[in-house]
Coordinates of C-alpha atoms in Angstrom, one line a residue:
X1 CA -282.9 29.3 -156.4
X2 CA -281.1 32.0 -154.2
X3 CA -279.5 29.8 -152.1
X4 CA -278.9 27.2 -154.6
X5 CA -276.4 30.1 -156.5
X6 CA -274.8 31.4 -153.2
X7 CA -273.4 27.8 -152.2
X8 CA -272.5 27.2 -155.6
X9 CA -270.7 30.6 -155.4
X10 CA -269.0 29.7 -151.6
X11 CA -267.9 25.7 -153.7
X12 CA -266.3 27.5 -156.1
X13 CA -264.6 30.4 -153.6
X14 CA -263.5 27.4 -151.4
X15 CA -262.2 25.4 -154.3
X16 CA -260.3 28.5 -155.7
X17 CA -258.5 28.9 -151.9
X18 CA -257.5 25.2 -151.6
X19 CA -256.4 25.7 -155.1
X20 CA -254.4 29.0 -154.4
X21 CA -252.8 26.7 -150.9
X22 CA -251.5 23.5 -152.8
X23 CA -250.1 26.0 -155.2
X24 CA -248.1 27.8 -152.5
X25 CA -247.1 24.6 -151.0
X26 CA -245.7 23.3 -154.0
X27 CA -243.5 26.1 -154.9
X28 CA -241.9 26.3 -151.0
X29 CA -241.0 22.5 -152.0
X30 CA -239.8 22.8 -154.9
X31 CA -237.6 26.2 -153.5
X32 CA -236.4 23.7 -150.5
X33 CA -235.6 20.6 -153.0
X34 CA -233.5 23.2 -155.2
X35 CA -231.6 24.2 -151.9
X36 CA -230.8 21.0 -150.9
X37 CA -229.7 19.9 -154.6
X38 CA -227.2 23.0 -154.0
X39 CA -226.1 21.7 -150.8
X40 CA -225.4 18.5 -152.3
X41 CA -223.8 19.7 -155.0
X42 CA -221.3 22.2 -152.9
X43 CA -220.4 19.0 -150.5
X44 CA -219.3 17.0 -153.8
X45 CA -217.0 19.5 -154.9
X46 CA -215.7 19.5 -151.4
X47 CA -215.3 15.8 -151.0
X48 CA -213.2 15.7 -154.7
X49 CA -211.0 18.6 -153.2
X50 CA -209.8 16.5 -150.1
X51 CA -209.5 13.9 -152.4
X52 CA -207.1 15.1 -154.6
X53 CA -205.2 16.6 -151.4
X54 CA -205.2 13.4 -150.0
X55 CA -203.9 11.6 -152.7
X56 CA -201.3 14.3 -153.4
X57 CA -200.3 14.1 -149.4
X58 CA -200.4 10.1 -150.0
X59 CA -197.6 10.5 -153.4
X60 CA -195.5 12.3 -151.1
X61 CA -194.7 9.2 -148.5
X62 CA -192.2 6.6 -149.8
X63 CA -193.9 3.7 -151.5
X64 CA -191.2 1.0 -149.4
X65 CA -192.9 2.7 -146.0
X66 CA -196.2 2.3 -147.2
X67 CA -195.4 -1.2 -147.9
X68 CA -193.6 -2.5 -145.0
X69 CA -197.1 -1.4 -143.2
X70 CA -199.2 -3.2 -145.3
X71 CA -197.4 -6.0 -145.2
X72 CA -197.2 -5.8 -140.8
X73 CA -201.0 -4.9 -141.3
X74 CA -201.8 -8.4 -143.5
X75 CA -199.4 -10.9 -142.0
X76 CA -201.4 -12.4 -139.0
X77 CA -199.4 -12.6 -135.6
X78 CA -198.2 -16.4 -135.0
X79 CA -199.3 -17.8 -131.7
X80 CA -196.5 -18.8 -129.4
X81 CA -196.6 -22.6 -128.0
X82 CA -194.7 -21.9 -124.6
X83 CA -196.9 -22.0 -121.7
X84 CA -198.3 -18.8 -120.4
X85 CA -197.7 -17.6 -116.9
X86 CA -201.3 -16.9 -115.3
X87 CA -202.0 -15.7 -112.3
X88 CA -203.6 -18.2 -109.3
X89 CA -207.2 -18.1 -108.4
X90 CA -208.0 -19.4 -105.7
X91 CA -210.4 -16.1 -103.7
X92 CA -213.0 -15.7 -105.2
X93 CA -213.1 -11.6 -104.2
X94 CA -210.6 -11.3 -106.4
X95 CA -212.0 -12.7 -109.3
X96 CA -211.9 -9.6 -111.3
X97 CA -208.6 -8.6 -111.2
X98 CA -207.9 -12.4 -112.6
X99 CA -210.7 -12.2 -115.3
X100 CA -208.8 -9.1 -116.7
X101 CA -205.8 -10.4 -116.7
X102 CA -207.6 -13.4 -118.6
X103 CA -209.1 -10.8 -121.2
X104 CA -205.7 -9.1 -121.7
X105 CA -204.2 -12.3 -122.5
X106 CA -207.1 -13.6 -125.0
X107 CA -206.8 -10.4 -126.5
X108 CA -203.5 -10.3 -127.4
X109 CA -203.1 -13.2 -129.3
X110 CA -199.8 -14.2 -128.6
X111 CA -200.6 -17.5 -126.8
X112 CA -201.9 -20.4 -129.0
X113 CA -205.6 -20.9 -127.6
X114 CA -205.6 -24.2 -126.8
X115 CA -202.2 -23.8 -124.4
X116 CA -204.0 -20.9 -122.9
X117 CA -207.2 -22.6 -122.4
X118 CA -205.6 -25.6 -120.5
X119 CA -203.5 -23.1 -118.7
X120 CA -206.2 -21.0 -117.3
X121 CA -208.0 -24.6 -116.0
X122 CA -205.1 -25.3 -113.9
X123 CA -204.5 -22.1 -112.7
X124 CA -207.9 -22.3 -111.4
X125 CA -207.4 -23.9 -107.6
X126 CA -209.3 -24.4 -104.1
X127 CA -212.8 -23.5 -103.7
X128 CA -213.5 -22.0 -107.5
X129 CA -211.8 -25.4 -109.0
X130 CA -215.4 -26.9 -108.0
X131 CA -216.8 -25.4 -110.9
X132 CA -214.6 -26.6 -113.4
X133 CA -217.0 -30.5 -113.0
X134 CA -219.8 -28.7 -113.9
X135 CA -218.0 -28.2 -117.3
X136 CA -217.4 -30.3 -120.4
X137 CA -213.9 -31.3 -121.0
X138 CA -213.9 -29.6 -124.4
X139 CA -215.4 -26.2 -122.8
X140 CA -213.9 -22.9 -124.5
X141 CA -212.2 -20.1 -122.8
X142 CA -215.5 -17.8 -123.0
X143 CA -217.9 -20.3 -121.5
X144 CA -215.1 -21.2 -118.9
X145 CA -215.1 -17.4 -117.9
X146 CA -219.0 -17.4 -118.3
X147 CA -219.9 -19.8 -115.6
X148 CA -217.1 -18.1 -113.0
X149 CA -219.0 -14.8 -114.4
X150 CA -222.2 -16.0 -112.7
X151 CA -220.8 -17.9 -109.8
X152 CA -218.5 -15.2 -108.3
X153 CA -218.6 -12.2 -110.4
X154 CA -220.2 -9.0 -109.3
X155 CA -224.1 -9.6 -109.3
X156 CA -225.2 -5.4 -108.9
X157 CA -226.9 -3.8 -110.7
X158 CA -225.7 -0.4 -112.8
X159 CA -227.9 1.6 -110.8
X160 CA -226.7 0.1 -107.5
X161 CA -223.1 0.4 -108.3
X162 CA -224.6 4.5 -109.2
X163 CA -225.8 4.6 -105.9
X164 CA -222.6 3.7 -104.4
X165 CA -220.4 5.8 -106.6
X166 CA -222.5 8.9 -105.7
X167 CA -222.2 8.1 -102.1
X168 CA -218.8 7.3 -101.9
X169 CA -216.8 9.1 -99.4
X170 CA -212.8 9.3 -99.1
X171 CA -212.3 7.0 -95.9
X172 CA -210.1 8.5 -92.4
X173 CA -207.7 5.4 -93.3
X174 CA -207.9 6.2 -96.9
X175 CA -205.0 8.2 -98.6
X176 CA -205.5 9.9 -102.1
X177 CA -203.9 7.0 -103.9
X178 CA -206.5 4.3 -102.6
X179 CA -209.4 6.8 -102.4
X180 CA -209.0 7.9 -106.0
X181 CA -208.8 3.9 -107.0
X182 CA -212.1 3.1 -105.2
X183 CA -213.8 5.8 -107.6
X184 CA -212.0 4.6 -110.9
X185 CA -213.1 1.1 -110.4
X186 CA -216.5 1.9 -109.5
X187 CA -217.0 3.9 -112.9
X188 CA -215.5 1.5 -114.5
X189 CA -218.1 -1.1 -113.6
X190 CA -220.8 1.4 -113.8
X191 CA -219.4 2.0 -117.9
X192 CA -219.6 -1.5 -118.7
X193 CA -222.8 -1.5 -117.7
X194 CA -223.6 0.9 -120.0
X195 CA -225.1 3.1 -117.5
X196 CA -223.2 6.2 -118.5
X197 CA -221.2 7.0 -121.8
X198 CA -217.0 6.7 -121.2
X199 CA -217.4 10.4 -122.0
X200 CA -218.2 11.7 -119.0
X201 CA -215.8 9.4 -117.0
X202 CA -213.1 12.2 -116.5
X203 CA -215.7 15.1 -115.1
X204 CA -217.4 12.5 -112.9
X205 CA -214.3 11.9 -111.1
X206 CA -213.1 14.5 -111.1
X207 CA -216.1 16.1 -108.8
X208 CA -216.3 13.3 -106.9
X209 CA -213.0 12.8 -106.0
X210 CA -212.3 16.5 -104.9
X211 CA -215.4 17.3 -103.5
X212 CA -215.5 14.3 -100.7
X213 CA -211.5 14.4 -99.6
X214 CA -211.7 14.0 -96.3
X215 CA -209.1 16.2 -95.2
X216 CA -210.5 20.1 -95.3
X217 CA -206.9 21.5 -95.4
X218 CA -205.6 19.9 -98.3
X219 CA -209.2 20.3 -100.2
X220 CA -209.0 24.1 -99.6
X221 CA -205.5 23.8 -100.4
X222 CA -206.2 22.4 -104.0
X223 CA -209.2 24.3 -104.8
X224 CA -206.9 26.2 -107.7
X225 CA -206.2 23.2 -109.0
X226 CA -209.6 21.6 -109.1
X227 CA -210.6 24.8 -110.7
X228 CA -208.0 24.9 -113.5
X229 CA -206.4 21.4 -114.1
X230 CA -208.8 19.7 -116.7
X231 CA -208.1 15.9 -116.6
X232 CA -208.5 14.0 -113.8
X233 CA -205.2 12.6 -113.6
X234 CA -203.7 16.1 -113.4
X235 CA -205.6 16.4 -110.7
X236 CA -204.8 13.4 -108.5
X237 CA -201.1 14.1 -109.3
X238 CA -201.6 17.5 -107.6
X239 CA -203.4 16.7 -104.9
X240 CA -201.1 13.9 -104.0
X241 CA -197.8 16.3 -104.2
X242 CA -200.0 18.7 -101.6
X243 CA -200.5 15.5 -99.3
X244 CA -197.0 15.0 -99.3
X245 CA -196.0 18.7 -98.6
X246 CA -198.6 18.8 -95.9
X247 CA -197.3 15.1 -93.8
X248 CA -193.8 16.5 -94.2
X249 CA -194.6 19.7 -92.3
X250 CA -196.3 18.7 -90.1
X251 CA -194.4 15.4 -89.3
X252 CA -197.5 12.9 -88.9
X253 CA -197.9 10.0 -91.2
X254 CA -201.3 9.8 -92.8
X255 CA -203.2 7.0 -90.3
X256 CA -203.4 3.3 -91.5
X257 CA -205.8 0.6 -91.7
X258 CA -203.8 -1.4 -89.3
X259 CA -203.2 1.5 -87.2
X260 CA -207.1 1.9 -86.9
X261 CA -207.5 -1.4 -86.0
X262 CA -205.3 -1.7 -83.4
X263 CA -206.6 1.3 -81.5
X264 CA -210.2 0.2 -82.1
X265 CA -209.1 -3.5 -80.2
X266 CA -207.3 -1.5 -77.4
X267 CA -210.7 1.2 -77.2
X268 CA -212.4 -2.6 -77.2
X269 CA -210.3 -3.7 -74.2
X270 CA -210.4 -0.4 -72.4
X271 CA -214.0 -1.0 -72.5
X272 CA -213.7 -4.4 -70.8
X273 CA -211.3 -3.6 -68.1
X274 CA -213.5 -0.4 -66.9
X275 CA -216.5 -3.0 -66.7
X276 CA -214.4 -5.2 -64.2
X277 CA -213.6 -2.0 -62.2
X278 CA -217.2 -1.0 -61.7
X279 CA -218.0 -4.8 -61.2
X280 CA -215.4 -4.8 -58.8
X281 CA -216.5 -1.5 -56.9
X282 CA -220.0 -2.7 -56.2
X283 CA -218.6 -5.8 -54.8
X284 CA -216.6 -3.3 -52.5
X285 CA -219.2 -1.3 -51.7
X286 CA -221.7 -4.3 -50.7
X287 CA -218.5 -5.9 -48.9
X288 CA -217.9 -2.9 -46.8
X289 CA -222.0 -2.8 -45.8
X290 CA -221.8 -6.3 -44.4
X291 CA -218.9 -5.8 -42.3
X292 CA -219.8 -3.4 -40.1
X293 CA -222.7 -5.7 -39.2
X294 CA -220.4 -8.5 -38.1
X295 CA -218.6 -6.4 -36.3
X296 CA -221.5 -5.6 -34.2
X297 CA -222.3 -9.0 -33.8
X298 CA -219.1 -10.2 -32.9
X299 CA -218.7 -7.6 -29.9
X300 CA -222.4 -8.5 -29.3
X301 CA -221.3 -12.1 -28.9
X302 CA -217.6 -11.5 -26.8
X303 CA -219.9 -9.1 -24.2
X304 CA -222.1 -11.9 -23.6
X305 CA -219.3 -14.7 -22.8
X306 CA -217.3 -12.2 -20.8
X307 CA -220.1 -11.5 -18.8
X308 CA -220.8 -15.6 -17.8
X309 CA -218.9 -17.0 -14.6
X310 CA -216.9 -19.9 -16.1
X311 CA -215.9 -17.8 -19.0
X312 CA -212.3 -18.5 -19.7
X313 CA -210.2 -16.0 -20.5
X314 CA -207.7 -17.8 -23.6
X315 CA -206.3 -14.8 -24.3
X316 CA -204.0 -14.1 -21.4
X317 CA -202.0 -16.7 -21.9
X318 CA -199.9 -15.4 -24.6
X319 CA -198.6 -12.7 -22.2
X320 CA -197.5 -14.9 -19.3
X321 CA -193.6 -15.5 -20.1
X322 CA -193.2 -11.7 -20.0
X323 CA -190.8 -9.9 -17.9
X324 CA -189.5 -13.2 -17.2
X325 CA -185.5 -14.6 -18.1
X326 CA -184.5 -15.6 -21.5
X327 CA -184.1 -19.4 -19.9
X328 CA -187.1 -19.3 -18.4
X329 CA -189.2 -22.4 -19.4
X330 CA -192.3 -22.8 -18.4
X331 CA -194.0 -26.4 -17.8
X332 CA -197.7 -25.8 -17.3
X333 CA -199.8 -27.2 -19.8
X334 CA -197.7 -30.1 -20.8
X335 CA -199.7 -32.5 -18.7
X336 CA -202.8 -34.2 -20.4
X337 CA -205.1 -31.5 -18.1
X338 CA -203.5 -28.8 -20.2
X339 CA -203.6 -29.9 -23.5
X340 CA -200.2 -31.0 -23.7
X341 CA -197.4 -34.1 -22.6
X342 CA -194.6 -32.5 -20.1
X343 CA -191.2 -33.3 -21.1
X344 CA -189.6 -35.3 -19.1
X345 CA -186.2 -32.7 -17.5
X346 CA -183.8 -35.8 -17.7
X347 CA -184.4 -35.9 -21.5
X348 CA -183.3 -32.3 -21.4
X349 CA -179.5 -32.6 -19.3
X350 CA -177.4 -34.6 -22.4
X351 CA -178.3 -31.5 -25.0
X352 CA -177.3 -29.0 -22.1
X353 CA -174.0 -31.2 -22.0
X354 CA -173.4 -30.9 -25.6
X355 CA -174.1 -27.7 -25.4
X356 CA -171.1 -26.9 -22.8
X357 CA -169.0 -29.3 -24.5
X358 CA -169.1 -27.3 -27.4
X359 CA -168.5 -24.2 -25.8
X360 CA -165.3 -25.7 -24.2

């Protein structure tokens, strides 16, 4: 019976607790919902407030303004009929510059669709003009841009295009022009996307592009302005008046792409030229071992034939008219036993005649 009594006592403690809790919990709702029925109430008032003011602002303004914008507002832009001038694609690695100038043009409204539409099909030419027969004849703009999307526009990824923006690196033929270009249009592509948000475009940049000039003099130079300029176009203006400054003083253009090239084709036949020479050296080298050896053997071989008894001595022939007249004339050899015909001397006596003739 005890025990019966003392849980019947702990029931009812335990009932009187959960009790004394929902209790508690209902008042801290009811405190919150009369808070928030204050904060509504306050934000009312507020909103009827800038009502009035607006309205009061909006009687101030002269009713014929107000309508000649409503009017411009309503009346819908009329289409022109004259033929648009598009641009010609023909490389495909250009194919988004054209597409925006496509976009610009659709968006504007000026050109009647049908005149654009037929426009933009001829401007299309050489190897991309293949994928107009894949089309119907009555194909839209947007699915005419659709199937050039997927046949030559850019295929990455958001996070590739991240990857390369991150590692991106101003270039030794780059100047700050064409470097900062190269990052706008890869954050561009990484923003549609939708990889980042558009507002953190401007801070982006603006680290990347200061951080990775390639020139140390003109980044240490432009340090104040990286530091206090906030946009990012304040910033390439600066930066490109310091690049200025610094080719005037010191007299140097910035280097080209061309330039580059050029040097790297002469490096290229530089290269060339001192393979020849070392080609050409061993060649010497070997040249200049083998003819000391045939040297030897041809004095081997003259020793041997001077040393024989009917060795004939060729060579003294050529020095056998010396010390000798200037008409001297010699006739040995010119019989058949020489090598040679003699001359027969009576041939010789009408030339000596016209000879003295002329003298005479």
């Amino acid at each position: 019976m005890k025990q019966r009594e003392i849980q019947m006592m702990d029931e009812i403690a335990s009932r009187n607790k959960t009790e004394k809790l929902k209790a508690a919990t209902r008042k801290l709702k009811q405190q919150q919902i009369r808070r928030l029925l204050q904060q509504k109430q306050e934000l009312e008032e507020s909103l009827l407030e800038k009502q009035s003011t607006l309205s009061s602002l909006e009687g101030e303004y002269c009713a014929d303004d107000l309508d000649t914008d409503i009017k411009a507002v309503r009346e819908p832009k009329v289409p022109f009929v004259m033929k648009p001038n598009v641009p010609k694609f023909s490389d495909p690695q250009t194919f988004n510059e054209w597409k925006l100038e496509i976009e610009c043009m659709m968006k504007s409204g000026i050109y009647h669709q049908d005149v654009l539409r037929q426009s933009i099909r001829n401007s299309i030419t050489g190897k991309p003009r293949k994928v107009l027969t894949t089309l119907k004849p009555d194909a839209s703009l947007q699915e005419i841009l659709t199937t050039l999307e997927t046949n030559f526009g850019d295929i990455k990824t958001g996070q590739s295009v991240m990857e390369e923006f991150y590692n991106a690196k101003q270039e030794k033929y780059e100047d700050i022009s064409t470097w900062a270009i190269r990052l706008e249009t890869l954050i561009q592509k990484v923003i549609n996307r939708n990889e980042i948000q558009e507002d953190k475009k401007d801070t982006m940049l603006r680290t990347r592009f200061w951080r990775h000039i390639n020139n140390t003099e003109l980044r240490n130079a432009t340090r104040v302005y990286f530091e206090t300029v906030p946009t990012f176009e304040e910033l390439k203006v600066k930066v490109r008046r310091e690049e200025q400054e610094m080719s005037v003083c010191k007299g140097t253009e910035l280097p080209k792409e061309s330039n580059v090239l050029h040097i790297d084709e002469q490096m290229k036949i530089l290269k060339d030229l001192t393979e020849k020479m070392n080609l050409m050296e061993k060649k010497l080298n070997e040249m200049s071992r083998e003819k000391p050896s045939q040297d030897r053997n041809e004095s081997r071989f003259e020793n041997r034939t001077s040393d024989q008894p009917n060795y004939r001595r060729c060579h003294i022939g050529r020095y056998r008219n010396m010390n000798r007249g200037r008409g001297f004339r010699s006739y040995r050899g010119q019989y058949p036993t020489g090598g040679y015909l003699r001359q027969d001397p009576t041939e010789q006596q009408p030339k000596t005649q016209h000879l003295n003739q002329q003298r005479l």
